[in-house]
Amino acid sequence: MKAIELLAPAKNLACGIAAIEHGADAVYIGAQRFGARAAAGNSVDDIAELCRYAHQFGAKVYVTVNTIIYDDELEDTRRLMEQLKRVGADAFLVQDMGIASPRSIPVVGGREVTSLEGASLHASTQTDNRTAEKVRWLRSLGFSRVVLARELSIREIAEIHREVPDVELEVFVHGALCVSYSGICYASQYCFGRSANRGACAQFCRLKFDLKDSEGNVIEHQRHLLSLRDMCRIDYLEELIEAGACSFKIEGRLKDVGYVKNVVAAYSQRLDEIVARHPDSYRRASFGRTTYLFTPDLKKTFNRGFTSYFLHGRQGDITSFDTPKAMGEYVGRVKEIRRNMFTVAGTAAFANGDGLCFFNDDRQLEGFRVNRAEGNRLFPLRMPDSLQPGTALYRNQDVAFEKLLSGKTAERKIPLVMQLAELEDGFLLTVSMDVRHSSLSEGRHSSPSEGRQSSPSENFQSSLSEGRQPFKASASIVCEKQLAQKPQRENIIRQLTKLGNTPYCCDHIEIDEGADKYFIPSSMLVELRRKAITAITPVSPSPSTQDSVPSVPQDSVPSAPQDSVPSVPSVVALSQQPLPTYPYPYMYNIANRQARAFYEAQGLHPLAPAFELSRPREAVLMQCRHCLRYALGCCVKHGGQKPSWREPLYLELPDRRRFRLEFDCKHCQMNIYAE
């Protein structure tokens, strides 16, 4: 059986707990430093607490250390990763090859800087993973998982899985899109001194540009030509599973807890539907049963409009040229306008305080607040001057939905089987994970006293019977026995199944014949239950999402010389696989001496420092699969008309800074150069 993992973002501890509670099999979270979202840092103590919470459901916690590291940060990085490993982090997402390989022995001044032997490493999407060649190379270094580039199609993912079947493939399924291949975008650093490879992206791609040809003619004026819609692949999860992906990643480590609840719930329910249709083929990577107290709706959460991106080849719906802001859900059209109110033609329900928006005649997104709502009659705080009958309206803030999400919206519990047995001098209570009633495919579970149909809002995550050992614990009490004067069964069930704030629930209890004929004080039953639940040892996550991933043979890694300790950094040679190549040496993102030594050992020549350390004279700032030729209907290769403009084309900011475009049709790619 193949384990499938829903991987959710965690801005902080509260978001991480909410993600697990709403059905995530794993979360990824940033520590204080060195994560690709500098504004989303968390203390080691908070990550430790998240690990404790997640592990009781067999869920995992991955920590992002996916920035390039400078020399004076290596020691801090080592300490941080060691601390995180001790508190239970299940894997690290990394970018910098100076710290990346678990088989390396880097030393500075005779001291080991970082040794990650035994730690599970995932190659971040920041390592630019778009070919089987690159994935194979990363696998040879010891990476157990590779996070693929967002731009890859189903066909390309399947090809990578066929060629490198012994590595886990993680794919993005929801959230904001970067227009450049991740890890080789230098525009923010070039324009604003804020490095995307250091977690400080200034979102250059969301700016307005003029598009001009080589003669200065304006083709497009002040449009967000590099801004993309948000990804949504909820309808394509089964295709991605069949292609070989095992982990499905939701983007959004800067998003709030409401976003996490809504998106995780929607994707978890859809994955459970897939498991229910294929119970002999797939299982969830964690366990537990989630009861939802709301109906998730992806349209109500921050989005710029949705696209499946390049999943099935080039599509015409990937861009968001008119605005980089969230439009939200379509709610209808303006029907009639009066002095201080207007009516909406549509079926949406509105609430006081809702935020609405529309595109005005200048194609600008304009927003306003609803002061009072009376059915479909809306009274804005201020009537927008450009609002007209027939205008399409979108709601980018749903007050009622946000209020719903601010409360308790889900509960995740681990179903137990309890068995009460008579001992010679007392009673024995045994508890174990209820494997039979932890699968969505069954659709039913029994209450302690009688069977009941599960409600439509309940979601059963299945992963227990395959690849994971259910836990079992027991406790006993010694007491004098006396026959009861009235039946005791109902009181025994009632007292033993009061599991309160524990992560457990009991749907099935077995009482051995004769054990219920005695009078057992409620206080003793409570103590028996408490001792048995306390005896449960949290189930640690399995080492890998897939059933087996072979380790790198030890004999392929030379040992460090013992007779001398070098005074300069050195890294043992790691891979017999060919090193993937870039046209510009700075694209290897070498930011520290360990990374430099690593690539020297791989035979890379010439070496160059990272863009952040030494700006090259000529520089490709972005490599994009998004193509303006195609978006404007002028890609002859894909059936477009022959363009009338004279190339090269340029993107120009209002301050006159220009960026040259190169259309690399051989690789179906658009490159953006600094001018």
XYZ file of C-alpha atoms in Angstrom:
675
model
C 0.000 0.000 0.000
C 1.160 3.502 -0.799
C 1.071 6.070 1.989
C -0.163 9.479 0.886
C 0.709 12.538 2.919
C -1.054 15.877 3.154
C 1.619 18.417 4.076
C 0.427 21.705 5.566
C 2.155 25.015 6.333
C 2.601 26.272 9.886
C 3.256 29.951 10.441
C 3.419 29.251 14.167
C 2.501 26.666 16.797
C -1.214 27.497 16.646
C -1.294 27.017 12.864
C 0.618 23.741 13.156
C -1.784 22.313 15.727
C -4.756 23.480 13.645
C -3.296 21.743 10.581
C -2.927 18.409 12.394
C -6.346 18.802 14.001
C -7.952 19.364 10.585
C -6.399 16.316 8.940
C -2.800 17.047 7.908
C -0.384 14.109 7.940
C 2.600 16.431 8.339
C 3.425 20.114 8.747
C 6.411 22.192 7.743
C 7.490 25.058 9.951
C 10.350 27.540 10.119
C 12.733 27.912 13.047
C 14.073 31.258 14.259
C 16.391 31.584 11.277
C 17.406 30.083 7.943
C 13.887 29.393 6.610
C 12.719 30.599 3.201
C 10.108 32.777 4.922
C 12.120 35.062 7.186
C 8.934 36.468 8.736
C 7.742 33.042 9.888
C 10.213 31.994 12.595
C 9.481 29.875 15.654
C 11.311 28.955 18.847
C 12.740 25.502 19.446
C 10.332 25.125 22.376
C 7.321 25.778 20.151
C 8.563 23.295 17.561
C 9.106 20.737 20.331
C 5.509 21.249 21.469
C 4.278 20.841 17.894
C 6.261 17.600 17.567
C 4.656 16.242 20.737
C 1.188 17.077 19.468
C 1.756 15.733 15.940
C 3.477 12.506 16.932
C 0.546 11.262 18.979
C -1.300 10.965 15.647
C 1.689 9.540 13.808
C 2.008 12.870 11.974
C 5.379 14.448 11.201
C 7.023 17.826 11.622
C 9.480 19.056 9.012
C 11.610 22.112 9.752
C 12.690 24.471 6.984
C 16.374 25.340 6.868
C 16.086 26.166 3.186
C 18.095 29.333 2.699
C 21.661 29.756 1.578
C 23.972 30.070 4.580
C 26.855 32.502 5.037
C 30.172 31.483 6.602
C 29.527 33.215 9.907
C 26.184 31.372 10.223
C 27.430 27.806 9.877
C 27.983 27.262 13.591
C 24.558 28.675 14.481
C 22.986 26.471 11.818
C 24.667 23.394 13.274
C 23.489 24.182 16.794
C 19.959 24.904 15.655
C 19.640 21.698 13.654
C 21.040 19.629 16.501
C 18.512 21.171 18.901
C 15.642 20.578 16.516
C 16.682 16.994 15.938
C 16.756 16.404 19.709
C 13.251 17.794 20.249
C 11.742 15.516 17.625
C 11.920 17.171 14.192
C 11.327 14.416 11.646
C 13.179 15.980 8.716
C 14.869 19.147 7.504
C 14.096 20.917 4.241
C 17.407 22.284 3.003
C 18.789 24.233 0.057
C 22.443 24.944 0.820
C 24.789 22.137 -0.197
C 27.194 23.331 2.477
C 24.937 21.713 5.065
C 22.798 19.472 2.923
C 24.400 16.076 2.641
C 24.081 13.705 5.587
C 27.116 11.829 4.263
C 29.437 14.837 4.329
C 32.117 15.480 6.927
C 32.615 19.252 6.805
C 35.199 20.744 9.123
C 36.323 24.284 9.797
C 39.481 24.860 11.786
C 39.576 21.234 12.881
C 36.021 21.268 14.249
C 33.069 19.477 12.740
C 30.558 22.124 11.753
C 27.539 19.949 11.097
C 26.989 16.225 11.043
C 23.472 15.215 10.057
C 24.009 11.473 10.047
C 20.677 9.866 10.837
C 18.638 12.981 10.063
C 16.140 12.774 7.242
C 16.816 15.443 4.638
C 14.395 16.760 2.044
C 15.693 18.725 -0.928
C 13.704 21.955 -0.901
C 12.110 23.214 -4.092
C 14.755 25.947 -3.710
C 17.295 23.427 -5.070
C 15.508 23.741 -8.455
C 14.290 20.197 -8.997
C 12.828 19.864 -12.469
C 14.612 16.911 -14.083
C 15.191 13.244 -13.371
C 18.917 13.982 -13.633
C 18.734 16.459 -10.743
C 16.531 14.195 -8.628
C 18.847 11.227 -9.181
C 21.841 13.330 -8.140
C 20.095 14.510 -4.978
C 19.095 10.940 -4.158
C 22.708 9.850 -4.498
C 23.671 12.443 -1.883
C 21.361 10.820 0.652
C 18.183 12.880 0.320
C 15.125 10.804 1.150
C 12.716 13.229 -0.517
C 12.800 15.813 -3.267
C 10.317 18.679 -3.516
C 9.645 19.077 -7.214
C 9.382 22.361 -9.103
C 5.825 23.691 -9.247
C 6.026 23.972 -13.043
C 6.193 20.232 -13.758
C 3.388 18.436 -15.560
C 1.830 15.100 -14.681
C 3.843 13.534 -17.498
C 7.118 14.988 -16.219
C 6.422 13.896 -12.637
C 5.638 10.372 -13.819
C 8.843 10.284 -15.875
C 10.933 11.336 -12.871
C 9.259 8.666 -10.731
C 9.961 5.993 -13.358
C 13.620 6.963 -13.593
C 14.200 7.493 -9.846
C 11.616 5.288 -8.097
C 13.504 5.019 -4.793
C 13.031 8.612 -3.652
C 9.921 10.283 -2.292
C 8.436 12.973 -4.527
C 6.692 15.937 -2.922
C 4.534 18.223 -5.063
C 2.773 21.512 -4.429
C -1.000 21.367 -4.770
C -2.294 24.687 -3.432
C -1.259 28.278 -2.833
C 0.711 31.164 -4.299
C 2.957 30.622 -7.318
C 6.445 31.969 -7.971
C 6.862 32.944 -11.617
C 10.526 31.863 -11.679
C 11.819 28.401 -10.988
C 12.502 28.452 -7.252
C 16.078 28.891 -6.106
C 17.237 30.710 -9.228
C 15.270 33.943 -8.866
C 17.537 36.917 -8.226
C 15.237 39.816 -9.155
C 14.398 40.787 -5.572
C 18.084 40.818 -4.621
C 19.010 42.771 -7.759
C 16.329 45.455 -7.378
C 15.841 45.743 -3.629
C 18.765 44.013 -1.914
C 16.342 41.407 -0.514
C 17.281 37.848 -1.386
C 14.643 35.227 -2.129
C 17.326 32.655 -1.349
C 17.600 34.216 2.103
C 13.865 34.227 2.828
C 13.363 37.945 2.155
C 11.665 38.065 -1.269
C 10.189 41.498 -2.049
C 7.801 40.022 -4.684
C 9.240 41.715 -7.737
C 6.916 39.527 -9.817
C 3.794 41.257 -8.405
C 4.838 44.725 -9.677
C 3.384 46.678 -12.612
C 5.379 46.806 -15.831
C 5.222 48.272 -19.289
C 6.041 45.760 -22.005
C 8.030 47.438 -24.806
C 9.660 46.227 -27.964
C 13.161 47.094 -29.178
C 11.891 50.290 -30.824
C 10.249 51.543 -27.654
C 6.672 50.765 -28.696
C 4.405 49.984 -25.740
C 2.716 46.605 -26.132
C 1.173 46.478 -22.649
C 0.915 49.444 -20.282
C 1.187 49.168 -16.501
C 0.054 45.607 -16.025
C 1.195 42.905 -13.601
C 2.784 40.857 -16.371
C 4.671 38.436 -14.106
C 1.847 37.940 -11.609
C 0.287 34.482 -11.573
C -2.921 33.117 -10.182
C -2.811 30.787 -7.192
C -2.459 27.046 -7.610
C -5.393 24.736 -6.886
C -5.054 21.046 -7.737
C -7.712 19.535 -5.502
C -9.369 17.927 -8.523
C -6.129 16.299 -9.707
C -4.849 14.575 -6.562
C -5.500 11.063 -7.828
C -3.603 11.765 -11.048
C -0.662 13.034 -9.008
C -0.722 9.920 -6.827
C -0.741 7.692 -9.895
C 2.169 9.689 -11.347
C 4.293 8.806 -8.309
C 3.922 11.721 -5.906
C 3.475 10.739 -2.262
C 3.336 14.094 -0.469
C 0.943 16.916 -1.351
C 2.064 20.310 -0.174
C -0.060 23.334 0.637
C 1.852 26.619 0.309
C 1.352 29.331 2.904
C 3.759 29.690 5.838
C 2.727 33.332 6.113
C -0.993 32.561 6.110
C -3.181 32.756 9.212
C -4.912 29.939 11.053
C -8.213 30.397 9.194
C -6.490 29.698 5.865
C -4.867 26.589 7.311
C -8.121 25.213 8.720
C -10.118 25.717 5.548
C -7.569 24.513 2.992
C -6.311 21.536 5.010
C -9.867 20.345 5.690
C -10.795 20.549 2.003
C -7.740 18.594 0.819
C -7.892 16.046 3.640
C -11.476 15.170 2.825
C -10.625 14.770 -0.845
C -7.674 12.490 -0.081
C -9.887 10.379 2.149
C -12.346 9.987 -0.712
C -9.490 8.641 -2.847
C -8.452 6.213 -0.102
C -12.065 5.058 0.205
C -12.190 4.259 -3.520
C -8.853 2.414 -3.402
C -8.643 0.870 0.093
C -6.211 -1.835 -1.036
C -3.853 0.576 -2.777
C -3.587 3.728 -0.670
C -3.520 4.722 2.971
C -3.044 7.994 4.805
C 0.397 8.558 6.321
C -0.990 9.376 9.784
C -3.975 8.179 11.742
C -6.932 9.512 13.648
C -10.507 10.483 12.927
C -11.408 14.122 12.317
C -14.911 15.441 12.888
C -15.492 18.744 11.099
C -17.853 21.377 12.428
C -17.922 23.381 9.195
C -17.922 22.849 5.446
C -14.630 23.922 3.853
C -14.803 26.211 0.827
C -11.577 27.094 -0.992
C -13.155 30.054 -2.781
C -13.631 31.818 0.554
C -9.936 31.783 1.447
C -7.291 34.193 0.080
C -6.724 33.549 -3.612
C -5.891 35.435 -6.804
C -8.080 33.146 -8.843
C -7.137 29.507 -9.309
C -5.139 27.574 -11.873
C -3.830 24.023 -12.187
C -0.722 25.673 -13.709
C 1.215 23.427 -16.134
C -0.192 20.156 -14.811
C -1.565 19.204 -18.242
C 0.718 21.350 -20.362
C 0.402 25.028 -21.164
C -2.892 26.595 -20.143
C -4.349 30.012 -20.818
C -5.585 30.607 -17.265
C -2.380 30.930 -15.258
C -1.939 34.717 -15.118
C -3.337 37.512 -12.974
C -2.286 40.529 -15.077
C -4.855 42.968 -13.706
C -4.079 42.577 -10.013
C -1.766 40.688 -7.664
C -4.343 40.981 -4.890
C -6.934 38.491 -3.720
C -10.254 38.751 -5.535
C -12.024 36.057 -3.562
C -15.257 34.378 -4.678
C -17.626 35.602 -7.332
C -20.921 36.614 -5.667
C -23.000 38.070 -8.502
C -23.532 41.229 -10.561
C -24.778 44.654 -9.657
C -28.466 44.779 -10.563
C -29.594 48.254 -9.565
C -27.919 51.279 -7.969
C -29.666 53.905 -5.872
C -28.304 56.829 -3.901
C -26.773 54.935 -0.959
C -27.441 51.291 -1.786
C -27.438 48.759 -4.591
C -28.874 45.296 -5.212
C -27.027 42.186 -6.316
C -28.330 39.600 -8.774
C -27.183 36.251 -7.473
C -27.686 33.676 -4.720
C -24.951 34.725 -2.292
C -25.832 35.676 1.285
C -24.156 38.803 2.674
C -23.311 40.045 6.163
C -22.510 43.407 7.691
C -18.775 44.072 7.273
C -18.210 41.928 4.168
C -15.422 43.103 1.881
C -16.348 43.291 -1.813
C -14.294 44.243 -4.852
C -14.657 44.744 -8.612
C -12.642 45.782 -11.642
C -13.297 49.359 -12.703
C -13.057 50.812 -16.211
C -9.283 51.213 -15.831
C -8.955 47.470 -15.042
C -7.984 48.340 -11.471
C -9.271 46.220 -8.612
C -11.356 48.480 -6.393
C -12.681 47.426 -2.998
C -15.215 48.613 -0.461
C -16.853 47.534 2.785
C -20.535 46.630 3.229
C -21.847 48.713 6.100
C -25.259 47.019 6.212
C -26.734 44.051 4.365
C -30.463 43.451 3.978
C -30.716 40.322 1.860
C -29.353 41.285 -1.552
C -29.690 45.011 -0.781
C -26.269 46.306 0.227
C -25.420 49.644 1.832
C -21.715 50.427 1.416
C -19.792 52.530 3.877
C -19.115 54.723 0.825
C -20.641 54.125 -2.574
C -17.829 53.596 -5.127
C -18.029 56.184 -7.908
C -17.158 53.674 -10.641
C -19.674 50.987 -9.640
C -22.157 50.366 -12.466
C -25.101 48.034 -13.172
C -23.808 44.774 -14.598
C -20.446 44.962 -12.801
C -19.178 41.577 -11.563
C -18.631 41.504 -7.798
C -16.204 39.406 -5.783
C -16.076 38.907 -2.023
C -12.549 38.911 -0.626
C -13.627 39.035 3.011
C -16.488 36.874 4.227
C -17.301 37.990 7.762
C -19.606 35.064 8.542
C -17.091 32.475 7.324
C -14.219 34.126 9.177
C -16.267 34.154 12.370
C -16.982 30.455 11.893
C -13.289 29.691 11.390
C -12.297 31.683 14.473
C -14.057 29.158 16.700
C -13.698 25.400 17.122
C -14.009 23.838 13.689
C -12.643 20.308 14.017
C -11.693 17.602 16.462
C -9.259 14.794 15.777
C -9.362 11.657 17.880
C -7.753 8.231 17.802
C -10.411 5.492 18.090
C -9.724 2.906 20.798
C -10.934 -0.575 21.578
C -11.263 -1.246 25.312
C -11.465 -4.656 26.927
C -12.323 -5.185 30.578
C -11.373 -8.554 32.026
C -11.673 -10.119 35.458
C -8.519 -11.008 37.381
C -8.302 -13.229 40.413
C -7.813 -10.242 42.701
C -9.254 -7.376 40.622
C -9.755 -6.207 37.050
C -7.651 -5.591 33.941
C -8.350 -2.938 31.316
C -6.632 -3.228 27.940
C -6.760 -0.442 25.343
C -5.598 -0.620 21.727
C -5.969 1.349 18.541
C -9.248 0.517 16.813
C -7.928 -0.507 13.409
C -11.328 -1.661 12.200
C -12.986 1.707 12.695
C -10.240 4.028 11.519
C -10.898 3.771 7.820
C -13.028 6.125 5.785
C -13.970 3.263 3.520
C -16.091 1.671 6.235
C -18.120 4.835 6.772
C -19.438 3.601 10.118
C -18.220 3.276 13.648
C -19.889 1.965 16.765
C -20.608 3.966 19.875
C -19.819 2.263 23.176
C -23.410 1.182 23.670
C -24.839 0.958 20.173
C -23.947 1.419 16.495
C -24.539 4.778 14.822
C -24.129 6.183 11.340
C -21.255 8.647 10.970
C -22.257 12.147 9.944
C -21.243 13.627 6.557
C -18.867 16.010 8.350
C -16.715 13.213 9.733
C -13.495 12.177 8.083
C -11.665 8.944 8.790
C -7.944 8.864 8.102
C -6.742 5.384 7.329
C -3.196 4.197 7.836
C -3.322 1.713 10.644
C -3.357 -1.806 9.343
C -0.565 -1.406 6.779
C 2.992 -0.354 7.557
C 2.340 0.747 11.140
C 2.061 -1.136 14.409
C -1.053 -0.265 16.439
C -0.327 0.449 20.073
C -1.612 -1.540 23.025
C -1.558 -0.695 26.733
C -3.116 -2.088 29.867
C -3.651 -1.341 33.538
C -5.085 -3.245 36.476
C -6.600 -2.577 39.875
C -6.678 -4.788 42.937
C -9.938 -4.778 44.871
C -12.336 -6.934 46.795
C -15.159 -8.176 44.630
C -18.790 -8.110 45.567
C -21.743 -9.081 43.452
C -23.810 -6.174 42.203
C -27.486 -5.837 43.070
C -28.287 -4.286 39.660
C -26.712 -4.428 36.154
C -23.350 -2.667 35.936
C -22.666 -2.749 32.203
C -23.941 0.744 31.369
C -22.018 2.395 34.220
C -18.816 0.541 33.267
C -19.136 1.752 29.677
C -19.971 5.288 30.762
C -17.014 5.629 33.135
C -14.385 3.939 30.965
C -15.219 5.911 27.828
C -15.119 9.378 29.386
C -11.904 10.327 27.610
C -12.382 14.092 27.816
C -9.430 16.170 26.573
C -7.273 13.187 25.663
C -6.585 12.561 21.958
C -8.640 9.361 22.174
C -12.222 8.268 21.793
C -13.737 4.845 22.354
C -16.249 3.475 19.913
C -16.047 -0.153 20.985
C -15.758 -1.737 24.413
C -15.685 -5.434 25.221
C -16.551 -6.674 28.692
C -15.578 -10.277 29.335
C -18.351 -12.551 30.399
C -18.964 -12.213 34.110
C -16.840 -9.077 34.603
C -19.941 -6.907 34.802
C -21.677 -8.929 37.491
C -19.578 -7.250 40.179
C -20.034 -3.828 41.702
C -17.051 -1.689 40.747
C -17.102 1.820 42.246
C -17.027 4.596 39.668
C -13.880 6.001 41.276
C -12.068 2.701 40.630
C -13.206 2.629 37.020
C -11.975 6.177 36.548
C -8.600 5.268 38.062
C -8.373 2.173 35.868
C -9.111 4.235 32.775
C -6.588 6.909 33.754
C -3.806 4.372 34.311
C -4.472 2.612 31.003
C -4.540 5.841 28.977
C -1.375 7.078 30.705
C 0.349 3.832 29.741
C -0.160 4.483 26.038
C 3.141 5.366 24.411
C 2.775 7.852 21.545
C 3.306 6.184 18.218
C 6.354 7.673 16.522
C 6.102 8.394 12.804
C 7.544 5.808 10.472
C 10.944 6.762 9.044
C 9.633 7.257 5.540
C 6.368 7.965 3.776
C 7.089 5.258 1.250
C 7.373 1.648 2.283
C 11.098 1.516 1.680
C 13.813 3.836 0.463
C 17.253 2.235 0.346
C 20.077 4.018 2.088
C 23.262 5.161 0.427
C 25.856 2.357 0.633
C 28.486 3.223 3.187
C 31.277 1.914 1.008
C 30.513 4.648 -1.538
C 31.562 7.323 0.951
C 35.277 7.692 1.624
C 36.208 8.232 5.238
C 37.978 11.372 6.390
C 41.738 11.080 6.885
C 42.665 10.454 10.491
C 46.295 11.550 10.484
C 45.658 15.260 10.032
C 42.888 17.795 10.457
C 42.782 20.454 7.753
C 42.636 24.098 8.754
C 40.392 24.965 5.813
C 36.957 23.535 5.027
C 36.835 20.184 3.293
C 34.033 17.882 2.253
C 34.395 14.293 1.168
C 33.281 13.408 -2.341
C 29.674 12.348 -2.179
C 28.229 11.289 -5.483
C 29.157 9.180 -8.455
C 26.246 10.726 -10.374
C 27.036 13.525 -12.841
C 26.586 17.013 -11.464
C 23.676 18.875 -13.092
C 24.934 21.973 -14.868
C 23.844 25.609 -15.059
C 24.817 28.139 -17.734
C 25.907 30.633 -15.072
C 28.077 29.516 -12.111
C 26.334 31.819 -9.608
C 23.186 29.681 -10.005
C 24.769 27.033 -7.764
C 24.186 29.516 -4.911
C 27.568 28.965 -3.255
C 27.467 31.197 -0.187
C 29.939 29.570 2.214
C 33.243 27.717 2.259
C 31.605 24.363 2.893
C 29.424 24.706 -0.187
C 32.467 25.712 -2.210
C 34.406 22.685 -0.979
C 31.422 20.455 -1.714
C 31.234 21.553 -5.342
C 35.005 21.342 -5.742
C 34.735 17.710 -4.626
C 32.062 17.218 -7.276
C 34.442 18.532 -9.939
C 32.597 21.777 -10.638
C 34.607 24.336 -12.593
C 34.584 27.278 -12.727
C 33.298 28.159 -9.260
C 31.578 31.455 -8.532
C 30.084 32.967 -5.397
C 26.343 33.304 -4.980
C 24.602 36.256 -6.607
C 24.035 37.697 -3.129
C 27.800 37.917 -2.557
C 29.050 39.103 -5.927
C 26.725 40.483 -8.579
C 27.854 39.264 -12.031
C 28.217 41.646 -14.973
C 25.554 39.874 -17.026
C 22.848 38.105 -15.092
C 19.758 36.037 -15.736
C 17.444 37.164 -12.955
C 14.684 34.643 -13.631
C 14.008 31.498 -15.604
C 10.263 31.098 -16.152
C 8.010 28.569 -17.797
C 5.443 31.374 -17.905
C 5.890 33.012 -21.296
C 4.594 36.424 -22.342
C 4.670 35.447 -26.009
C 2.238 32.640 -25.229
C 0.130 34.698 -22.803
C -0.369 37.401 -25.449
C -1.328 34.879 -28.147
C 1.886 35.237 -30.123
C 3.569 31.841 -29.669
C 3.660 30.327 -33.135
C 4.914 27.040 -31.678
C 1.600 26.657 -29.826
C -0.690 27.913 -32.566
C -0.504 31.649 -31.892
C -0.224 34.438 -34.437
C 3.110 35.778 -35.605
C 4.029 38.785 -33.416
C 4.136 42.228 -35.013
C 6.636 43.638 -32.552
C 10.391 43.720 -32.986
C 12.378 41.803 -30.385
C 14.024 41.826 -27.941
C 11.185 42.803 -25.636
C 11.683 44.625 -22.363
C 9.828 44.878 -19.092
C 10.037 48.408 -17.715
C 9.239 49.647 -14.213
C 7.796 53.137 -13.600
C 11.293 54.275 -12.518
C 12.594 53.297 -16.011
C 14.586 50.265 -14.934
C 14.453 47.751 -17.791
C 14.716 43.972 -17.977
C 15.360 42.172 -21.248
C 13.296 39.119 -22.199
C 14.741 36.117 -23.985
C 12.420 33.470 -25.401
C 14.185 30.106 -25.268
C 11.771 28.130 -27.429
C 13.954 25.014 -27.407
C 13.324 24.647 -23.660
C 9.927 26.388 -23.763
C 11.231 28.958 -21.294
C 11.360 32.737 -20.847
C 14.516 34.217 -19.342
C 14.651 37.679 -17.771
C 17.958 39.545 -17.816
C 19.215 42.538 -15.875
C 19.902 45.491 -18.169
